[in-house]
Coordinates of C-alpha atoms and ligand atoms in Angstrom, one line a residue:
M26 CA 0.0 0.0 0.0
Q27 CA 1.3 3.5 -0.9
W28 CA 0.5 6.1 1.7
E29 CA 0.1 9.8 1.3
V30 CA 1.0 12.1 4.2
V31 CA -1.3 15.0 5.0
I32 CA -0.3 17.8 7.3
G33 CA -1.9 21.0 8.5
L34 CA -0.1 23.3 11.0
E35 CA -1.4 25.5 13.7
I36 CA 1.1 28.2 14.6
H37 CA 0.9 30.4 17.6
A38 CA 2.8 33.6 17.1
Q39 CA 3.3 35.7 20.2
L40 CA 2.6 39.3 19.1
A41 CA 5.4 41.7 20.0
T42 CA 3.2 44.2 21.9
R43 CA 4.7 45.7 25.0
S44 CA 1.6 45.1 27.1
K45 CA -0.9 42.3 27.2
I46 CA -3.9 41.9 24.9
F47 CA -6.5 42.8 27.5
S48 CA -4.4 44.5 30.3
G49 CA -1.6 46.9 30.8
A50 CA 0.8 44.4 32.3
S51 CA 4.2 44.0 30.6
T52 CA 4.9 41.1 28.2
A53 CA 8.6 41.1 28.8
Y54 CA 10.1 37.6 29.0
G55 CA 12.0 36.3 32.0
A56 CA 10.6 38.2 35.0
E57 CA 10.3 36.6 38.4
P58 CA 7.2 34.4 38.5
N59 CA 3.9 36.3 38.9
R60 CA 5.5 39.8 38.8
Q61 CA 3.8 40.7 35.5
A62 CA 0.3 39.5 36.1
C63 CA -2.2 42.2 37.1
A64 CA -5.8 41.9 38.4
V65 CA -7.1 41.3 34.8
D66 CA -4.6 38.5 34.1
L67 CA -5.3 36.9 37.5
G68 CA -9.0 36.9 36.7
L69 CA -10.0 38.7 39.8
P70 CA -13.7 39.5 40.1
G71 CA -15.0 42.8 38.9
V72 CA -12.2 43.6 36.4
L73 CA -12.9 44.1 32.7
P74 CA -10.6 43.4 29.7
V75 CA -9.7 46.3 27.4
L76 CA -8.5 45.3 23.9
N77 CA -4.9 46.3 23.0
A78 CA -5.2 48.2 19.7
E79 CA -1.6 47.3 18.7
A80 CA -2.5 43.6 18.7
V81 CA -5.3 44.3 16.3
A82 CA -3.0 46.4 14.0
M83 CA -0.5 43.5 14.0
A84 CA -3.2 40.9 13.1
V85 CA -4.3 43.2 10.2
K86 CA -0.8 43.6 9.0
F87 CA -0.4 39.8 9.0
G88 CA -3.7 39.3 7.1
L89 CA -2.6 41.8 4.4
A90 CA 0.8 40.1 4.0
V91 CA -0.8 36.7 3.3
N92 CA -3.5 38.2 1.0
A93 CA -6.2 37.2 3.3
E94 CA -9.7 38.6 3.8
I95 CA -9.7 40.8 6.8
A96 CA -13.0 40.6 8.6
P97 CA -14.6 44.0 8.9
R98 CA -16.1 42.7 12.1
S99 CA -14.7 40.0 14.3
V100 CA -15.8 38.7 17.7
F101 CA -14.0 37.5 20.8
A102 CA -15.4 34.3 22.3
R103 CA -14.9 32.5 25.6
K104 CA -13.3 29.1 25.3
N105 CA -14.3 27.4 28.6
Y106 CA -12.1 24.9 30.3
F107 CA -10.5 24.4 33.6
Y108 CA -6.8 24.4 34.2
P109 CA -4.8 25.8 37.2
D110 CA -2.9 28.2 34.9
L111 CA -6.1 29.7 33.5
P112 CA -7.6 31.5 36.5
K113 CA -10.7 32.8 34.8
G114 CA -11.8 29.3 33.8
Y115 CA -11.9 30.4 30.1
Q116 CA -9.5 31.7 27.5
I117 CA -10.6 34.7 25.4
S118 CA -10.1 33.7 21.8
Q119 CA -12.0 34.1 18.5
Y120 CA -14.2 31.3 17.2
E121 CA -16.8 31.8 14.6
L122 CA -15.7 35.3 13.4
P123 CA -11.9 35.5 13.4
I124 CA -10.1 38.7 12.4
V125 CA -8.2 37.1 9.5
G126 CA -9.9 34.8 7.0
K127 CA -8.7 32.8 4.1
G128 CA -5.2 33.6 2.7
R129 CA -2.2 31.9 1.3
L130 CA 1.5 31.5 1.6
R131 CA 4.1 30.5 -1.0
I132 CA 6.7 28.0 0.1
D133 CA 9.9 26.9 -1.6
L134 CA 11.3 23.5 -1.3
E135 CA 15.0 22.5 -1.3
D136 CA 14.6 20.7 -4.7
G137 CA 13.8 24.1 -6.3
T138 CA 10.0 23.5 -6.6
G139 CA 7.4 25.5 -4.7
K140 CA 3.7 25.6 -3.9
E141 CA 1.1 27.6 -2.3
V142 CA -0.3 26.6 1.1
G143 CA -3.8 27.8 2.0
I144 CA -4.3 29.6 5.3
T145 CA -7.7 28.8 6.8
R146 CA -7.8 31.7 9.3
A147 CA -5.8 33.5 11.9
H148 CA -7.4 34.7 15.1
L149 CA -6.4 36.7 18.1
E150 CA -6.4 35.1 21.6
E151 CA -4.7 35.4 25.0
D152 CA -2.1 33.0 26.2
A153 CA -2.5 31.0 29.4
G154 CA -0.1 31.0 32.3
K155 CA 2.5 28.3 32.9
S156 CA 2.4 25.3 35.2
L157 CA 5.9 24.5 36.6
H158 CA 6.2 20.9 37.5
E159 CA 9.9 20.8 38.4
D160 CA 11.5 22.1 41.6
Y161 CA 8.4 22.0 43.8
H162 CA 8.7 18.6 45.4
G163 CA 5.6 16.9 44.2
L164 CA 3.7 20.2 44.0
T165 CA 3.0 22.4 40.9
G166 CA 3.9 26.0 40.7
I167 CA 1.8 28.4 38.8
D168 CA 3.4 31.4 37.0
L169 CA 0.8 33.8 35.5
N170 CA 3.3 36.2 33.8
R171 CA 2.4 34.7 30.4
A172 CA -1.4 34.9 31.1
G173 CA -2.9 37.4 28.7
T174 CA 0.0 37.6 26.4
P175 CA -1.4 38.3 22.9
L176 CA -1.2 35.4 20.4
L177 CA -2.1 35.2 16.8
E178 CA -3.1 31.6 16.0
I179 CA -2.5 30.9 12.3
V180 CA -4.3 27.8 11.0
S181 CA -3.3 26.3 7.7
E182 CA -5.3 24.1 5.3
P183 CA -4.2 20.5 5.3
D184 CA -2.2 21.2 2.2
M185 CA 1.3 19.9 3.1
R186 CA 2.3 16.4 1.9
S187 CA 5.6 15.8 3.6
A188 CA 7.6 16.7 6.7
A189 CA 9.8 18.8 4.4
E190 CA 6.9 20.8 3.1
A191 CA 5.7 21.4 6.7
V192 CA 9.1 22.6 7.7
A193 CA 9.3 24.9 4.6
Y194 CA 5.9 26.3 5.6
A195 CA 6.9 26.9 9.2
K196 CA 10.1 28.5 8.2
K197 CA 8.4 30.8 5.7
M198 CA 5.8 31.8 8.3
H199 CA 8.6 32.4 10.8
S200 CA 10.4 34.6 8.3
L201 CA 7.2 36.5 7.5
V202 CA 6.2 37.4 11.0
R203 CA 9.7 38.6 11.7
Y204 CA 9.7 40.7 8.5
L205 CA 6.5 42.2 9.7
E206 CA 8.0 42.8 13.1
I207 CA 4.9 41.4 14.8
C208 CA 6.6 38.5 16.5
D209 CA 10.2 38.0 17.6
G210 CA 10.1 34.4 16.5
N211 CA 12.0 33.0 19.5
M212 CA 11.2 29.3 19.5
Q213 CA 13.1 28.5 22.7
E214 CA 11.1 31.1 24.7
G215 CA 7.9 29.9 23.1
S216 CA 7.2 33.0 21.1
F217 CA 6.6 30.9 17.9
R218 CA 5.0 27.5 18.5
C219 CA 4.0 25.0 16.0
D220 CA 1.5 22.2 16.4
A221 CA 1.4 19.7 13.6
N222 CA -1.8 17.8 12.6
V223 CA -0.7 14.6 10.8
S224 CA -2.7 12.0 9.0
I225 CA -2.1 9.4 6.3
R226 CA -4.4 8.0 3.6
P227 CA -4.0 5.5 0.8
K228 CA -2.6 7.3 -2.3
G229 CA -5.4 8.4 -4.6
Q230 CA -8.1 8.5 -1.8
A231 CA -9.9 11.8 -1.6
A232 CA -11.2 11.6 2.0
L233 CA -8.8 12.6 4.7
G234 CA -7.5 10.1 7.3
T235 CA -7.9 10.5 11.0
R236 CA -5.3 12.9 12.4
A237 CA -3.2 13.2 15.4
E238 CA -2.2 16.7 16.7
L239 CA 1.5 16.9 17.7
K240 CA 2.5 19.3 20.4
N241 CA 5.6 20.3 22.3
I242 CA 7.7 21.0 19.2
N243 CA 10.2 23.8 19.8
S244 CA 12.5 23.8 16.8
F245 CA 12.2 23.2 13.0
R246 CA 14.4 20.1 13.4
F247 CA 12.0 18.6 16.0
L248 CA 9.0 19.5 13.7
E249 CA 10.5 17.4 11.0
R250 CA 11.4 14.5 13.3
A251 CA 8.1 14.5 15.1
I252 CA 6.2 14.3 11.8
L253 CA 8.5 11.6 10.4
F254 CA 8.1 9.5 13.6
E255 CA 4.3 10.0 13.6
V256 CA 3.9 9.0 10.0
E257 CA 5.7 5.8 10.6
R258 CA 3.7 5.1 13.7
Q259 CA 0.4 5.6 11.9
I260 CA 1.5 3.4 9.0
D261 CA 2.4 0.7 11.6
V262 CA -1.0 1.0 13.4
I263 CA -3.0 0.8 10.1
E264 CA -0.9 -2.0 8.6
G265 CA -1.1 -3.9 11.9
G266 CA -4.9 -3.9 11.5
G267 CA -5.6 -1.1 13.9
E268 CA -7.1 2.4 13.6
V269 CA -5.5 5.8 14.2
V270 CA -7.5 7.6 16.9
Q271 CA -8.0 11.3 16.9
E272 CA -5.9 12.6 19.8
T273 CA -3.3 15.1 20.9
R274 CA 0.2 13.6 21.2
L275 CA 3.2 15.0 22.9
Y276 CA 6.6 15.0 21.1
D277 CA 9.5 13.9 23.3
S278 CA 12.7 15.1 21.7
A279 CA 14.9 13.1 24.0
K280 CA 13.3 9.9 23.0
N281 CA 12.3 11.1 19.5
E282 CA 8.8 9.7 19.8
T283 CA 5.2 11.0 20.2
R284 CA 3.0 9.8 23.0
S285 CA -0.7 10.1 23.6
M286 CA -1.5 13.1 25.8
R287 CA -5.3 13.3 25.7
S288 CA -8.0 12.3 23.4
K289 CA -9.0 15.2 21.2
E290 CA -11.7 17.4 22.6
E291 CA -14.5 18.6 20.3
A292 CA -15.3 22.2 19.9
N293 CA -18.6 21.8 21.7
D294 CA -16.7 20.6 24.8
Y295 CA -15.5 24.2 25.2
R296 CA -19.0 25.8 25.2
Y297 CA -17.8 28.7 23.1
F298 CA -19.9 31.9 23.4
P299 CA -19.3 35.5 22.5
D300 CA -17.5 37.3 25.4
P301 CA -20.0 39.8 26.8
D302 CA -17.2 41.9 28.3
L303 CA -15.8 42.8 24.8
L304 CA -17.2 44.7 21.9
P305 CA -16.9 43.2 18.4
V306 CA -13.7 44.4 16.7
E307 CA -14.4 46.7 13.8
I308 CA -11.7 47.2 11.2
T309 CA -12.1 50.7 9.7
A310 CA -10.8 51.8 6.3
E311 CA -8.2 53.9 8.0
L312 CA -6.9 50.9 9.9
L313 CA -6.6 48.9 6.7
Q314 CA -4.9 51.8 5.0
S315 CA -2.3 52.3 7.7
G316 CA -1.8 48.6 7.8
R317 CA -1.0 48.6 4.1
A318 CA 1.2 51.6 4.5
S319 CA 3.2 49.9 7.3
L320 CA 4.0 46.7 5.3
P321 CA 7.7 46.4 4.6
E322 CA 8.9 44.8 1.4
L323 CA 7.9 41.2 1.9
P324 CA 10.2 38.1 1.5
D325 CA 8.9 37.1 -1.9
A326 CA 9.1 40.6 -3.4
K327 CA 12.5 41.1 -2.0
R328 CA 13.7 37.8 -3.4
E329 CA 12.4 38.7 -6.9
R330 CA 14.1 42.1 -6.6
F331 CA 17.4 40.5 -5.6
G332 CA 17.2 38.3 -8.7
A333 CA 16.4 41.2 -11.0
E334 CA 18.5 43.9 -9.5
Y335 CA 21.6 42.0 -8.5
G336 CA 21.5 39.2 -11.1
L337 CA 21.4 36.5 -8.4
S338 CA 20.2 33.0 -9.0
D339 CA 16.8 32.2 -7.5
Y340 CA 18.5 30.0 -4.9
D341 CA 20.9 32.7 -3.8
A342 CA 18.1 35.3 -3.6
A343 CA 16.1 32.9 -1.5
V344 CA 18.9 32.3 1.0
L345 CA 19.8 36.0 1.3
T346 CA 16.2 37.1 1.9
A347 CA 15.3 34.4 4.4
S348 CA 15.6 37.0 7.1
R349 CA 15.3 40.8 6.8
E350 CA 18.5 41.2 8.8
L351 CA 20.5 39.0 6.4
A352 CA 19.0 40.8 3.4
D353 CA 19.9 44.2 4.9
Y354 CA 23.4 43.1 5.6
F355 CA 23.9 41.8 2.1
E356 CA 22.6 45.1 0.6
S357 CA 25.0 47.1 2.8
V358 CA 27.9 44.9 1.6
V359 CA 26.9 45.5 -2.0
A360 CA 26.6 49.2 -1.4
N361 CA 30.3 49.1 -0.4
A362 CA 31.6 46.6 -2.9
S363 CA 29.3 46.8 -5.9
D364 CA 30.0 43.3 -7.2
A365 CA 26.8 41.6 -6.0
K366 CA 27.7 38.0 -7.0
L367 CA 31.0 38.3 -5.1
A368 CA 29.2 39.7 -2.1
A369 CA 26.6 36.9 -2.3
N370 CA 29.3 34.3 -2.3
W371 CA 31.1 35.7 0.7
V372 CA 27.9 36.4 2.7
M373 CA 26.5 32.9 2.0
G374 CA 29.8 31.2 2.1
D375 CA 32.6 32.2 4.5
L376 CA 30.6 34.6 6.6
S377 CA 27.6 32.4 7.1
G378 CA 29.9 29.4 7.7
A379 CA 31.8 31.3 10.4
L380 CA 28.6 32.6 12.0
N381 CA 27.1 29.1 12.1
K382 CA 30.2 27.7 13.7
A383 CA 30.2 30.3 16.3
G384 CA 26.4 30.0 16.9
L385 CA 25.9 33.7 16.0
D386 CA 23.1 35.5 14.2
I387 CA 23.9 38.0 11.4
T388 CA 23.0 40.9 13.7
A389 CA 25.9 39.8 16.0
S390 CA 28.4 39.4 13.1
P391 CA 31.9 40.4 14.3
V392 CA 32.6 41.4 10.7
S393 CA 30.5 44.5 9.7
A394 CA 29.0 44.9 6.3
D395 CA 31.4 47.9 5.8
S396 CA 34.5 45.9 6.6
L397 CA 33.5 43.0 4.4
G398 CA 32.6 45.4 1.6
G399 CA 36.0 47.0 1.9
M400 CA 37.7 43.6 1.5
L401 CA 35.6 42.7 -1.5
R402 CA 36.6 45.9 -3.2
R403 CA 40.2 44.7 -3.0
I404 CA 39.3 41.4 -4.5
A405 CA 37.4 43.1 -7.3
D406 CA 40.3 45.4 -8.1
N407 CA 42.8 42.6 -8.0
T408 CA 44.7 43.9 -5.0
I409 CA 44.3 40.5 -3.4
S410 CA 43.3 37.1 -4.7
G411 CA 40.2 35.3 -3.4
K412 CA 42.4 32.9 -1.7
I413 CA 44.4 35.5 0.2
A414 CA 41.2 37.2 1.1
K415 CA 40.5 34.3 3.4
Q416 CA 43.4 35.5 5.5
V417 CA 42.1 39.0 5.5
F418 CA 38.6 37.7 6.4
E419 CA 40.1 35.9 9.4
A420 CA 41.7 39.1 10.6
L421 CA 38.4 40.9 10.2
W422 CA 36.6 38.2 12.1
A423 CA 39.2 38.5 14.9
G424 CA 38.5 42.2 15.3
E425 CA 40.3 44.2 12.6
T426 CA 37.9 46.5 10.8
D427 CA 39.9 47.9 7.8
A428 CA 40.8 45.4 5.1
D429 CA 43.3 47.7 3.6
A430 CA 45.2 48.0 6.8
V431 CA 45.3 44.2 7.2
I432 CA 46.5 43.8 3.6
E433 CA 49.2 46.4 4.2
A434 CA 50.3 45.1 7.6
K435 CA 50.5 41.5 6.5
G436 CA 52.0 42.3 3.1
L437 CA 49.3 40.5 1.3
V438 CA 49.1 42.6 -1.8
Q439 CA 48.8 40.4 -4.9
I440 CA 51.7 40.1 -7.3
T441 CA 50.4 41.2 -10.6
D442 CA 53.6 42.4 -12.2
S443 CA 54.1 39.9 -15.0
G444 CA 57.9 40.4 -14.9
A445 CA 58.0 39.4 -11.3
I446 CA 55.8 36.4 -11.9
E447 CA 57.9 35.3 -14.9
A448 CA 61.1 35.5 -12.9
V449 CA 59.7 33.1 -10.3
I450 CA 58.4 30.8 -13.1
D451 CA 61.9 30.8 -14.7
E452 CA 63.4 29.7 -11.5
I453 CA 60.9 26.9 -11.0
L454 CA 61.1 25.6 -14.6
A455 CA 64.9 25.5 -14.3
A456 CA 64.7 23.5 -11.1
N457 CA 62.2 20.9 -12.4
P458 CA 63.3 19.6 -15.9
S459 CA 61.8 16.1 -15.4
Q460 CA 58.4 17.5 -14.6
I461 CA 58.6 19.7 -17.8
E462 CA 59.3 16.5 -19.8
Q463 CA 56.3 14.7 -18.3
Y464 CA 54.1 17.7 -19.1
R465 CA 55.3 17.8 -22.6
A466 CA 54.8 14.1 -23.0
G467 CA 51.2 14.6 -22.4
K468 CA 50.8 14.6 -18.7
T469 CA 49.1 18.1 -18.7
K470 CA 48.0 17.6 -15.1
M471 CA 51.6 18.6 -14.2
L472 CA 50.4 22.2 -14.7
G473 CA 48.9 22.0 -11.2
F474 CA 52.3 21.1 -9.8
F475 CA 53.9 24.2 -11.3
V476 CA 51.1 26.5 -10.2
G477 CA 51.5 25.1 -6.7
Q478 CA 55.3 25.7 -6.8
V479 CA 54.8 29.3 -7.9
M480 CA 52.2 29.9 -5.1
K481 CA 54.6 28.3 -2.6
V482 CA 57.4 30.6 -3.5
T483 CA 55.2 33.7 -3.6
Q484 CA 53.3 32.7 -0.4
G485 CA 50.1 32.5 -2.4
K486 CA 50.3 36.1 -3.6
A487 CA 50.9 35.7 -7.3
N488 CA 47.8 36.4 -9.3
P489 CA 46.5 32.9 -10.1
G490 CA 45.1 33.9 -13.6
Q491 CA 48.4 35.3 -14.7
V492 CA 50.4 32.4 -13.2
N493 CA 48.3 29.9 -15.2
E494 CA 48.5 31.9 -18.4
I495 CA 52.3 32.5 -18.3
L496 CA 53.0 28.9 -17.3
K497 CA 51.0 27.5 -20.1
K498 CA 52.7 29.7 -22.6
R499 CA 56.1 28.7 -21.4
L500 CA 55.3 25.0 -21.1
D501 CA 53.5 24.7 -24.5
G502 CA 55.9 27.0 -26.3
Ligands
ADP608 P1 -9.1 21.9 15.8 O1 -9.6 23.3 16.0 O2 -9.9 20.9 16.5 O3 -7.6 21.8 16.1 P2 -9.3 22.4 12.9 O4 -10.4 21.8 12.1 O5 -9.3 23.8 13.2 O6 -9.4 21.6 14.3 O7 -7.9 21.9 12.3 C1 -6.7 22.2 12.8 C2 -5.6 21.8 11.9 O8 -5.7 20.5 11.5 C3 -5.7 22.6 10.6 O9 -4.4 23.1 10.3 C4 -6.1 21.6 9.5 O10 -5.5 21.9 8.3 C5 -5.6 20.4 10.1 N1 -6.3 19.1 9.7 C6 -7.6 18.9 9.7 N2 -7.9 17.7 9.3 C7 -6.7 17.1 9.1 C8 -6.3 15.8 8.6 N3 -7.2 14.8 8.4 N4 -5.0 15.5 8.4 C9 -4.1 16.5 8.7 N5 -4.4 17.7 9.1 C10 -5.7 18.0 9.3
MG609 MG1 -6.4 23.1 17.2

């Protein structure tokens, strides 16, 4: 039997407002427990929620960015359930009338293909507090700092057909909310959380299979692993004669498995009803207008522009526009160095490699765009070779800022004087007559030997193009 995988994602993006969605308490991360929970967040009697306009503006911005219908009127509803970290006994969310309706997001896959994933809806809601099960000797601590933090829950259509597509979607969404500056995207701190709904069905069957919802996934790598594990599990269950049950499963990254957490509740278990404490949210034409005006250049548009303006391949353009910060860095380098292809190669190659190795983000790069641009100018004008540039780059990485000063201090200027290069070549040819014979007898690979010798003598500083050219002439002539 051939199985087809079907995945839909629910992403909770914590909106980057300074205060909570219905109260004035701070949303800053990392405070002492319960220091940032006010009477509203604690659910004390007699208090009333007041909607944070900034959260609404952010949801609108998101909706516009994914070409979604923005509901002119949306309604907050109470989702009733009991949990110790939810003191009111209900979560304020949106149910029948969410603020953002159907939209779509383009994703690009590593094999160069792409597709559009449908967005079902995105709604505003408040986060719950946190239950702390460790460190309390058999008791549970409750921290309500997170209670009332604004979330945008983004629900996708079940349009993804592999773990790789799900990861591509999640990454693209992550990139988008960061471009829009509506979410900091920090997955470790839980600012961007991904639940994956996974089912399988026989290839060719139209009806969807029964899904399991996977929770507790806090990185893209775990998202991929959790889905891969779950797909295998479901195949085993069905092929073993069993049935997949609709349930919520917890991903355990240490064991790389999913385990049943609870059977899936139905919507009617929550007794949703419109929250009488809150007015419907009306989106005015002005709000839409200012939302549109506040949109930055979005990832897809930037990527296309990078292709057209800098002549980059689609792949390079995609890598460089994955985050706004990386794209900005690249553009500053180009502004300094003008050779876009060279800049792309260095930013995606040596610089990204060094950043990865050091676990640093582009915003924390020890090499500024100015410094890198300065070095690339010297490659472009032939002052240094690309190979020697690696030494200059190392010095910049270690704290130097001016490539010219490094080149000067280390004596790295490229030898481009053909007379000087010829003199070295003469010496080497004279010292290696048997290798010349081999070359002339047809072993043209010996050219590499001679180039290597010249580079050794000149400490890598001879211009490689000229070395090759002169050597060939001399050996063939
Ligand atoms: P709920 O609110 O109970 O979680 P929804 O109908 O809102 O349920 O769906 C949640 C997510 O599950 C959506 O992203 C949707 O695309 C996805 N989904 C629904 N059915 C399936 C299925 N059979 N297989 C995979 N994903 C599914
Ligand atoms: Mg759900």
